[in-house]
CSV table of C-alpha atoms and ligand atoms in Angstrom, one decimal:
chain,number,residue,atom,x,y,z
A,1,UNK,CA,118.0,-39.9,-59.7
A,2,UNK,CA,115.3,-37.8,-57.3
A,3,UNK,CA,113.4,-34.8,-58.8
A,4,UNK,CA,112.4,-32.5,-56.3
A,5,UNK,CA,109.7,-30.4,-57.1
A,6,UNK,CA,107.4,-28.4,-55.6
A,7,UNK,CA,104.4,-28.6,-56.1
A,8,UNK,CA,102.1,-31.7,-57.7
A,9,UNK,CA,98.7,-31.7,-58.4
A,10,UNK,CA,97.2,-35.5,-59.3
A,11,UNK,CA,94.6,-36.6,-60.0
A,12,UNK,CA,93.2,-34.4,-62.5
A,13,UNK,CA,92.5,-34.4,-66.8
A,14,UNK,CA,94.9,-31.9,-68.6
A,15,UNK,CA,93.5,-30.0,-71.2
A,16,UNK,CA,97.2,-28.9,-72.2
A,17,UNK,CA,95.9,-26.7,-75.5
A,18,UNK,CA,99.2,-27.8,-76.7
A,19,UNK,CA,99.0,-28.2,-80.1
A,20,UNK,CA,98.3,-27.0,-83.0
A,21,UNK,CA,94.5,-28.3,-82.7
A,22,UNK,CA,93.1,-30.0,-79.7
A,23,UNK,CA,92.1,-29.9,-76.2
A,24,UNK,CA,95.7,-31.4,-75.5
A,25,UNK,CA,93.5,-33.7,-73.7
A,26,UNK,CA,95.7,-35.7,-71.2
A,27,UNK,CA,93.2,-37.8,-68.8
A,28,UNK,CA,94.5,-39.5,-65.7
A,29,UNK,CA,97.2,-36.9,-65.4
A,30,UNK,CA,99.8,-34.8,-63.3
A,31,UNK,CA,101.1,-32.1,-63.3
A,32,UNK,CA,104.1,-30.7,-61.2
A,33,UNK,CA,105.3,-27.2,-59.7
A,34,UNK,CA,109.3,-25.9,-59.1
A,35,UNK,CA,109.5,-21.7,-59.3
A,36,UNK,CA,106.5,-20.6,-60.3
A,37,UNK,CA,107.0,-23.3,-64.0
A,38,UNK,CA,105.7,-26.1,-64.4
A,39,UNK,CA,108.5,-28.9,-63.7
A,40,UNK,CA,106.9,-32.1,-65.2
A,41,UNK,CA,103.0,-33.3,-66.8
A,42,UNK,CA,101.8,-36.3,-67.8
A,43,UNK,CA,99.7,-39.7,-67.6
A,44,UNK,CA,99.7,-40.5,-64.0
A,45,UNK,CA,101.1,-43.2,-64.3
A,46,UNK,CA,104.2,-42.1,-66.0
A,47,UNK,CA,105.1,-39.7,-63.4
A,48,UNK,CA,108.8,-39.7,-62.9
A,49,UNK,CA,110.4,-42.8,-60.1
A,50,UNK,CA,112.1,-40.4,-58.6
A,51,UNK,CA,109.3,-37.1,-58.2
A,52,UNK,CA,109.1,-35.1,-54.9
A,53,UNK,CA,106.7,-33.2,-54.4
A,54,UNK,CA,107.3,-30.4,-50.8
A,55,UNK,CA,103.3,-29.9,-51.5
A,56,UNK,CA,101.1,-32.6,-53.0
A,57,UNK,CA,97.0,-31.5,-54.4
A,58,UNK,CA,94.5,-33.5,-55.9
A,59,UNK,CA,92.7,-33.1,-58.3
A,60,UNK,CA,90.0,-34.8,-57.4
A,61,UNK,CA,88.7,-36.2,-61.1
A,62,UNK,CA,88.5,-32.4,-62.1
A,63,UNK,CA,90.4,-31.3,-64.9
A,64,UNK,CA,93.0,-28.6,-65.3
A,65,UNK,CA,93.4,-25.7,-67.9
A,66,UNK,CA,95.7,-22.9,-69.1
A,67,UNK,CA,94.7,-20.0,-66.9
A,68,UNK,CA,91.9,-18.3,-68.9
A,69,UNK,CA,93.8,-15.1,-70.6
A,70,UNK,CA,91.4,-12.3,-71.1
A,71,UNK,CA,92.9,-9.8,-73.9
A,72,UNK,CA,90.9,-7.5,-74.4
A,73,UNK,CA,89.7,-5.3,-71.8
A,74,UNK,CA,88.6,-1.9,-70.7
A,75,UNK,CA,87.7,-3.5,-67.2
A,76,UNK,CA,88.8,0.0,-65.8
A,77,UNK,CA,85.5,3.1,-65.6
A,78,UNK,CA,83.3,4.4,-63.4
A,79,UNK,CA,80.1,5.1,-64.1
A,80,UNK,CA,77.1,3.5,-66.3
A,81,UNK,CA,75.6,3.4,-69.5
A,82,UNK,CA,72.2,1.3,-68.5
A,83,UNK,CA,70.6,4.1,-70.4
A,84,UNK,CA,72.7,3.7,-73.3
A,85,UNK,CA,71.2,0.6,-74.0
A,86,UNK,CA,67.3,1.3,-73.8
A,87,UNK,CA,68.1,4.2,-76.3
A,88,UNK,CA,69.0,1.8,-78.6
A,89,UNK,CA,66.3,-0.3,-77.3
A,90,UNK,CA,64.0,2.4,-78.8
A,91,UNK,CA,66.5,3.2,-82.0
A,92,UNK,CA,68.9,5.0,-82.2
A,93,UNK,CA,72.1,3.5,-83.3
A,94,UNK,CA,75.8,3.3,-80.8
A,95,UNK,CA,76.9,6.3,-83.4
A,96,UNK,CA,73.6,8.1,-82.9
A,97,UNK,CA,74.5,8.1,-79.3
A,98,UNK,CA,78.4,9.5,-79.9
A,99,UNK,CA,77.7,12.0,-81.8
A,100,UNK,CA,75.1,13.2,-79.1
A,101,UNK,CA,78.3,12.9,-76.7
A,102,UNK,CA,77.1,10.0,-75.7
A,103,UNK,CA,79.2,6.9,-76.1
A,104,UNK,CA,83.2,6.3,-74.9
A,105,UNK,CA,83.1,10.4,-74.4
A,106,UNK,CA,79.9,10.1,-71.9
A,107,UNK,CA,82.3,7.2,-69.4
A,108,UNK,CA,84.8,9.4,-70.1
A,109,UNK,CA,83.4,12.5,-68.0
A,110,UNK,CA,82.2,9.8,-65.0
A,111,UNK,CA,85.5,8.3,-65.3
A,112,UNK,CA,87.7,11.4,-65.5
A,113,UNK,CA,86.3,13.2,-62.3
A,114,UNK,CA,86.1,9.2,-60.3
A,115,UNK,CA,88.2,9.2,-57.6
A,116,UNK,CA,91.2,6.8,-57.4
A,117,UNK,CA,90.2,4.8,-54.4
A,118,UNK,CA,86.2,4.7,-56.5
A,119,UNK,CA,87.7,3.2,-60.0
A,120,UNK,CA,89.1,1.0,-58.2
A,121,UNK,CA,85.9,-0.5,-56.2
A,122,UNK,CA,84.5,-0.5,-58.9
A,123,UNK,CA,86.9,-2.1,-60.7
A,124,UNK,CA,88.0,-4.7,-58.5
A,125,UNK,CA,84.3,-5.8,-58.8
A,126,UNK,CA,84.5,-7.0,-62.3
A,127,UNK,CA,88.1,-8.2,-61.8
A,128,UNK,CA,86.4,-10.4,-59.4
A,129,UNK,CA,84.2,-11.6,-61.6
A,130,UNK,CA,87.0,-12.9,-64.1
A,131,UNK,CA,88.9,-14.9,-61.9
A,132,UNK,CA,86.4,-16.3,-60.8
A,133,UNK,CA,85.5,-18.1,-64.8
A,134,UNK,CA,89.1,-18.5,-64.1
A,135,UNK,CA,91.4,-16.6,-65.5
A,136,UNK,CA,95.2,-15.9,-65.0
A,137,UNK,CA,96.5,-13.0,-67.2
A,138,UNK,CA,93.9,-9.6,-68.1
A,139,UNK,CA,94.4,-7.3,-70.5
A,140,UNK,CA,93.5,-3.4,-69.1
A,141,UNK,CA,93.0,-0.2,-71.6
A,142,UNK,CA,92.9,2.9,-70.5
A,143,UNK,CA,91.1,5.1,-73.4
A,144,UNK,CA,88.3,6.9,-70.9
A,145,UNK,CA,90.7,9.3,-69.5
A,146,UNK,CA,91.6,10.7,-72.2
A,147,UNK,CA,93.9,13.3,-70.6
A,148,UNK,CA,97.1,12.7,-69.3
A,149,UNK,CA,96.4,12.7,-65.1
A,150,UNK,CA,93.5,10.7,-65.7
A,151,UNK,CA,94.7,8.6,-68.5
A,152,UNK,CA,97.5,8.1,-65.3
A,153,UNK,CA,94.9,7.1,-63.0
A,154,UNK,CA,93.5,4.8,-65.6
A,155,UNK,CA,97.1,2.4,-65.7
A,156,UNK,CA,97.5,3.2,-62.6
A,157,UNK,CA,94.9,1.4,-60.9
A,158,UNK,CA,95.2,-1.3,-63.6
A,159,UNK,CA,98.4,-1.8,-62.5
A,160,UNK,CA,96.9,-2.0,-59.0
A,161,UNK,CA,94.0,-3.9,-60.1
A,162,UNK,CA,97.3,-6.6,-60.6
A,163,UNK,CA,99.1,-5.9,-57.4
A,164,UNK,CA,96.7,-6.4,-55.3
A,165,UNK,CA,94.8,-9.5,-56.6
A,166,UNK,CA,96.7,-12.7,-57.7
A,167,UNK,CA,96.3,-12.6,-61.9
A,168,UNK,CA,98.6,-10.5,-64.3
A,169,UNK,CA,97.9,-8.2,-65.7
A,170,UNK,CA,99.9,-6.4,-69.2
A,171,UNK,CA,98.2,-2.5,-69.6
A,172,UNK,CA,98.0,-0.7,-72.8
A,173,UNK,CA,97.1,3.2,-73.8
A,174,UNK,CA,94.7,4.5,-75.7
A,175,UNK,CA,94.4,7.4,-76.0
A,176,UNK,CA,93.3,6.9,-79.3
A,177,UNK,CA,89.8,5.8,-78.5
A,178,UNK,CA,88.0,9.1,-79.0
A,179,UNK,CA,88.8,13.1,-78.8
A,180,UNK,CA,88.5,14.2,-75.9
A,181,UNK,CA,85.5,17.5,-75.6
A,182,UNK,CA,88.4,19.5,-75.3
A,183,UNK,CA,90.5,19.0,-79.2
A,184,UNK,CA,86.7,19.2,-80.7
A,185,UNK,CA,87.8,19.1,-84.2
A,186,UNK,CA,91.1,18.8,-84.1
A,187,UNK,CA,91.5,15.3,-83.8
A,188,UNK,CA,95.3,15.5,-85.8
A,189,UNK,CA,96.4,18.2,-82.5
A,190,UNK,CA,95.7,14.8,-79.9
A,191,UNK,CA,97.3,12.4,-81.9
A,192,UNK,CA,100.4,14.1,-82.2
A,193,UNK,CA,99.9,15.6,-78.3
A,194,UNK,CA,99.3,12.0,-77.4
A,195,UNK,CA,102.5,11.1,-80.0
A,196,UNK,CA,104.3,13.4,-79.0
A,197,UNK,CA,103.5,14.3,-75.2
A,198,UNK,CA,101.2,11.5,-73.4
A,199,UNK,CA,102.6,7.6,-74.3
A,200,UNK,CA,106.1,9.0,-73.4
A,201,UNK,CA,105.0,10.6,-70.9
A,202,UNK,CA,103.6,7.5,-69.6
A,203,UNK,CA,106.2,4.9,-70.9
A,204,UNK,CA,109.0,6.4,-68.5
A,205,UNK,CA,106.6,5.9,-65.8
A,206,UNK,CA,106.2,2.4,-66.7
A,207,UNK,CA,102.1,2.7,-67.7
A,208,UNK,CA,102.4,1.0,-70.7
A,209,UNK,CA,102.9,-2.5,-72.0
A,210,UNK,CA,101.0,-2.1,-75.4
A,211,UNK,CA,99.1,0.7,-77.5
A,212,UNK,CA,95.8,0.4,-79.0
A,213,UNK,CA,93.8,2.4,-80.6
A,214,UNK,CA,89.8,3.0,-82.0
A,215,UNK,CA,90.2,2.6,-86.1
A,216,UNK,CA,86.6,4.0,-86.6
A,217,UNK,CA,84.8,6.9,-89.0
A,218,UNK,CA,83.2,7.6,-85.5
A,219,UNK,CA,86.9,8.1,-84.4
A,220,UNK,CA,90.4,7.8,-86.2
A,221,UNK,CA,92.3,7.4,-89.1
A,222,UNK,CA,94.2,4.9,-90.5
A,223,UNK,CA,96.2,7.9,-90.7
A,224,UNK,CA,96.3,9.6,-87.6
A,225,UNK,CA,97.2,5.5,-86.1
A,226,UNK,CA,99.0,5.2,-88.4
A,227,UNK,CA,101.1,8.4,-86.5
A,228,UNK,CA,100.7,7.1,-83.1
A,229,UNK,CA,102.3,4.0,-83.5
A,230,UNK,CA,105.0,4.9,-85.4
A,231,UNK,CA,105.7,6.6,-81.9
A,232,UNK,CA,104.6,3.2,-79.9
A,233,UNK,CA,107.4,1.2,-81.8
A,234,UNK,CA,110.3,3.9,-81.9
A,235,UNK,CA,109.5,3.8,-77.8
A,236,UNK,CA,109.3,-0.7,-78.3
A,237,UNK,CA,105.9,-0.3,-77.7
A,238,UNK,CA,104.0,-3.2,-79.5
A,239,UNK,CA,100.7,-2.5,-80.9
A,240,UNK,CA,97.0,-3.8,-81.3
A,241,UNK,CA,94.2,-2.1,-83.0
A,242,UNK,CA,90.3,-2.2,-82.6
A,243,UNK,CA,90.1,-3.2,-86.1
A,244,UNK,CA,86.9,-2.9,-88.8
A,245,UNK,CA,83.7,-3.3,-86.3
A,246,UNK,CA,81.3,-1.2,-87.4
A,247,UNK,CA,82.2,-0.8,-90.5
A,248,UNK,CA,84.8,-1.5,-93.3
A,249,UNK,CA,87.8,1.5,-93.1
A,250,UNK,CA,91.0,-0.3,-93.7
A,251,UNK,CA,92.1,-1.0,-89.9
A,252,UNK,CA,92.4,-4.6,-90.9
A,253,UNK,CA,95.6,-4.0,-92.9
A,254,UNK,CA,97.2,-1.3,-90.9
A,255,UNK,CA,97.6,-3.6,-88.3
A,256,UNK,CA,98.6,-6.2,-90.9
A,257,UNK,CA,101.3,-3.0,-92.2
A,258,UNK,CA,102.5,-1.9,-88.7
A,259,UNK,CA,102.9,-5.6,-87.3
A,260,UNK,CA,100.3,-5.4,-84.8
A,261,UNK,CA,99.9,-8.4,-82.4
A,262,UNK,CA,96.6,-8.2,-82.9
A,263,UNK,CA,93.7,-7.3,-84.7
A,264,UNK,CA,89.9,-6.5,-82.8
A,265,UNK,CA,86.1,-7.5,-83.8
A,266,UNK,CA,87.6,-7.6,-87.5
A,267,UNK,CA,82.9,-7.6,-89.2
A,268,UNK,CA,83.0,-5.6,-91.7
A,269,UNK,CA,86.7,-6.9,-92.6
A,270,UNK,CA,86.6,-6.7,-96.1
A,271,UNK,CA,89.7,-10.0,-98.3
A,272,UNK,CA,92.5,-7.9,-98.2
A,273,UNK,CA,92.0,-7.8,-95.4
A,274,UNK,CA,92.0,-11.3,-94.6
A,275,UNK,CA,94.8,-11.7,-96.7
A,276,UNK,CA,97.0,-9.3,-95.5
A,277,UNK,CA,96.7,-10.2,-91.7
A,278,UNK,CA,97.6,-14.4,-92.7
A,279,UNK,CA,100.3,-12.5,-94.1
A,280,UNK,CA,101.6,-11.1,-90.9
A,281,UNK,CA,100.7,-13.5,-88.5
A,282,UNK,CA,98.4,-10.8,-87.3
A,283,UNK,CA,95.9,-12.7,-84.6
A,284,UNK,CA,91.8,-12.0,-85.5
A,285,UNK,CA,90.8,-11.4,-81.6
A,286,UNK,CA,87.1,-12.1,-81.5
A,287,UNK,CA,84.5,-10.2,-79.4
A,288,UNK,CA,81.0,-11.7,-79.3
A,289,UNK,CA,79.6,-9.7,-76.5
A,290,UNK,CA,79.6,-6.9,-78.7
A,291,UNK,CA,79.0,-7.9,-81.2
A,292,UNK,CA,75.6,-9.3,-79.1
A,293,UNK,CA,75.8,-6.5,-77.3
A,294,UNK,CA,75.1,-3.9,-80.6
A,295,UNK,CA,73.0,-7.0,-82.4
A,296,UNK,CA,75.2,-6.5,-85.1
A,297,UNK,CA,73.5,-9.1,-87.7
A,298,UNK,CA,77.6,-9.6,-90.0
A,299,UNK,CA,79.5,-11.4,-88.5
A,300,UNK,CA,82.4,-11.1,-88.8
A,301,UNK,CA,84.6,-14.2,-91.2
A,302,UNK,CA,85.2,-17.2,-89.5
A,303,UNK,CA,85.4,-19.5,-92.6
A,304,UNK,CA,87.9,-17.8,-94.1
A,305,UNK,CA,90.1,-16.9,-91.2
A,306,UNK,CA,90.4,-21.0,-90.5
A,307,UNK,CA,91.1,-21.4,-94.7
A,308,UNK,CA,93.8,-18.5,-94.3
A,309,UNK,CA,95.2,-19.3,-90.5
A,310,UNK,CA,94.7,-16.9,-89.3
A,311,UNK,CA,94.6,-17.6,-85.6
A,312,UNK,CA,91.7,-16.3,-83.8
A,313,UNK,CA,91.2,-15.6,-80.1
A,314,UNK,CA,87.9,-14.6,-77.8
A,315,UNK,CA,88.0,-11.6,-75.2
A,316,UNK,CA,85.2,-10.5,-73.8
A,317,UNK,CA,85.5,-6.2,-74.0
A,318,UNK,CA,84.5,-6.0,-71.4
A,319,UNK,CA,83.5,-2.3,-71.3
A,320,UNK,CA,80.5,0.1,-70.4
A,321,UNK,CA,79.1,0.8,-73.4
A,322,UNK,CA,79.0,-2.8,-75.8
A,323,UNK,CA,80.1,-4.9,-73.8
A,324,UNK,CA,79.1,-4.7,-70.3
A,325,UNK,CA,80.0,-8.3,-69.7
A,326,UNK,CA,82.8,-10.1,-67.3
A,327,UNK,CA,83.1,-13.1,-68.1
A,328,UNK,CA,84.9,-15.3,-70.6
A,329,UNK,CA,82.4,-17.7,-71.0
A,330,UNK,CA,80.2,-16.5,-72.0
A,331,UNK,CA,82.4,-15.0,-74.4
A,332,UNK,CA,83.4,-18.8,-75.5
A,333,UNK,CA,79.2,-20.1,-75.5
A,334,UNK,CA,78.6,-17.1,-77.9
A,335,UNK,CA,82.0,-17.8,-80.4
A,336,UNK,CA,80.0,-21.1,-81.1
A,337,UNK,CA,76.6,-20.2,-81.6
A,338,UNK,CA,77.3,-16.7,-82.5
A,339,UNK,CA,80.3,-17.3,-84.9
A,340,UNK,CA,80.8,-20.4,-85.2
A,341,UNK,CA,84.1,-21.7,-83.8
A,342,UNK,CA,84.3,-25.0,-82.1
A,343,UNK,CA,84.5,-25.2,-78.2
A,344,UNK,CA,87.6,-25.8,-78.7
A,345,UNK,CA,88.8,-22.8,-81.3
A,346,UNK,CA,87.0,-20.5,-78.4
A,347,UNK,CA,88.6,-22.4,-75.8
A,348,UNK,CA,92.2,-21.8,-77.7
A,349,UNK,CA,91.0,-18.4,-78.0
A,350,UNK,CA,91.4,-18.5,-74.9
A,351,UNK,CA,94.2,-19.1,-73.5
A,352,UNK,CA,96.7,-20.9,-76.2
A,353,UNK,CA,95.5,-17.3,-78.8
A,354,UNK,CA,94.9,-14.9,-76.2
A,355,UNK,CA,98.7,-15.7,-75.7
A,356,UNK,CA,99.9,-14.9,-78.1
A,357,UNK,CA,97.4,-11.7,-79.3
A,358,UNK,CA,99.6,-10.5,-75.7
A,359,UNK,CA,103.0,-11.4,-77.4
A,360,UNK,CA,103.0,-13.6,-74.6
A,361,UNK,CA,103.0,-17.3,-76.2
A,362,UNK,CA,106.3,-18.4,-75.5
A,363,UNK,CA,105.7,-18.0,-71.5
A,364,UNK,CA,101.1,-18.4,-70.6
A,365,UNK,CA,98.6,-20.2,-72.6
A,366,UNK,CA,99.3,-23.8,-72.5
A,367,UNK,CA,100.2,-26.9,-70.6
A,368,UNK,CA,104.0,-27.5,-71.0
A,369,UNK,CA,107.0,-27.9,-69.5
A,370,UNK,CA,109.1,-24.6,-69.0
A,371,UNK,CA,105.7,-22.4,-69.1
A,372,UNK,CA,104.2,-20.8,-66.3
A,373,UNK,CA,102.5,-22.9,-64.5
A,374,UNK,CA,98.5,-20.4,-64.5
A,375,UNK,CA,96.2,-23.1,-63.9
A,376,UNK,CA,92.3,-22.9,-63.9
A,377,UNK,CA,90.5,-26.1,-62.3
A,378,UNK,CA,87.1,-27.5,-63.5
A,379,UNK,CA,84.1,-29.5,-62.1
A,380,UNK,CA,83.4,-30.8,-65.5
A,381,UNK,CA,83.2,-34.0,-67.7
A,382,UNK,CA,85.3,-32.6,-71.0
A,383,UNK,CA,86.3,-29.4,-71.8
A,384,UNK,CA,84.1,-28.4,-74.2
A,385,UNK,CA,82.2,-27.9,-71.0
A,386,UNK,CA,82.9,-25.0,-71.0
A,387,UNK,CA,81.5,-23.6,-74.0
A,388,UNK,CA,78.8,-25.4,-73.5
A,389,UNK,CA,76.9,-23.7,-70.7
A,390,UNK,CA,75.7,-20.0,-71.4
A,391,UNK,CA,78.5,-18.2,-68.7
A,392,UNK,CA,77.8,-18.5,-65.2
A,393,UNK,CA,80.0,-20.8,-63.9
A,394,UNK,CA,82.8,-20.0,-61.9
A,395,UNK,CA,86.5,-22.8,-61.8
A,396,UNK,CA,86.4,-25.1,-59.3
A,397,UNK,CA,90.5,-22.8,-58.2
A,398,UNK,CA,93.4,-20.7,-59.8
A,399,UNK,CA,96.3,-21.7,-59.8
A,400,UNK,CA,98.5,-18.5,-60.8
A,401,UNK,CA,102.4,-19.1,-60.4
A,402,UNK,CA,102.2,-21.7,-59.2
A,403,UNK,CA,100.5,-21.3,-56.5
A,404,UNK,CA,97.3,-22.4,-55.5
A,405,UNK,CA,94.5,-19.8,-54.2
A,406,UNK,CA,92.1,-20.9,-51.8
A,407,UNK,CA,89.7,-17.9,-52.2
A,408,UNK,CA,89.6,-15.2,-55.9
B,501,LIG,N1,85.5,-1.3,-77.8
B,501,LIG,C1,85.4,0.5,-77.1
B,501,LIG,O1,87.1,0.5,-77.6
B,501,LIG,C2,84.8,0.0,-78.0
B,501,LIG,N2,84.2,-0.8,-79.0
B,501,LIG,C3,84.8,-2.0,-78.0
B,501,LIG,O2,83.7,-2.4,-78.6
B,501,LIG,C4,83.5,1.4,-77.4
B,501,LIG,C5,83.8,1.7,-76.2
B,501,LIG,C6,82.3,2.2,-75.4
B,501,LIG,O3,81.3,2.4,-76.1
B,501,LIG,O4,82.6,2.4,-74.5
B,502,LIG,FE1,87.5,-3.4,-77.3
């Protein structure tokens, strides 16, 4: 019986990530793609006799993994906050700087002033760095506009980044990132405006795939975010949450209560919050770049998460304030050295579990028949090398929807 397929990659080792733990290694393997999806995979020796590929690629004995998924970024912004880095080195805290009108609001100021073209150009540069390290799906949050026109511009830039590069972009509305100056002292009014005006308008323009909020005393309370999330759910949008990054504020419990896809950061999460997440199946997104940049000393409770079976994703949190970083591989290394993940947990964190943090796990994040053919190819001896090397290593190729990208 003949089995015609579009493309075959042969002479590769596979790390399928298609099980609860382990890399899912298949050495000397082949993987076939039809209509942008995986049609067959397995040891090369088991290749079905009748399999006929229109195009065959030689993997040169490298490793092929699921394409990386960066499930938490704030990729679209203008300006730089390098001077805040200097201030923090001289002893100012992130919270002090924010209270003085710096922090997120400084970036909002620069982003509102930037043209769409300038925003696109600056953000595309960061995106290309991610792609160079094997990213095939990226989540991009708004949150540096905070008024309708500026949030729209940021989300439109995110969509355009996806159209003009070979990468899947999932957008997240983060209007609840900070209280903008024009609403100073009126956080409740701002949240009501987001829930009844801004979110429905942007959703109607198909700019929003999910809704996020920043749950911290310097941003919003659980009660305020609960109101916003009710509006999100009424529109059928999934939610996620920046929770317990700087303080124990009840964010993890809120995320579990509202059925959020993920709670992100979690350095200060308490036992009840963790238990609620485990019960609800909420993914923990670990962001070692922010922990490192803020020189935090309290790491998220990885051992407890592991014990409770809470899935752990890893992401860059690429943002100008707390994680000026566009290297997912550096995050793998830091997730191991700073948080105690194993290299295989870290790789699962940017593939299988990251897909789950975006609600895309039926379609991406693993190598299995029927899933989207999004791959990264690596010139390495073993997938553990991806976490071992301290960032700055390019993939040797990317495949998106079954199409091989020659150049990033
Ligand atoms: N994600 C965020 O949204 C905040 N911290 C984080 O890890 C703040 C981002 C910023 O300072 O611009
Ligand atoms: Fe963030």
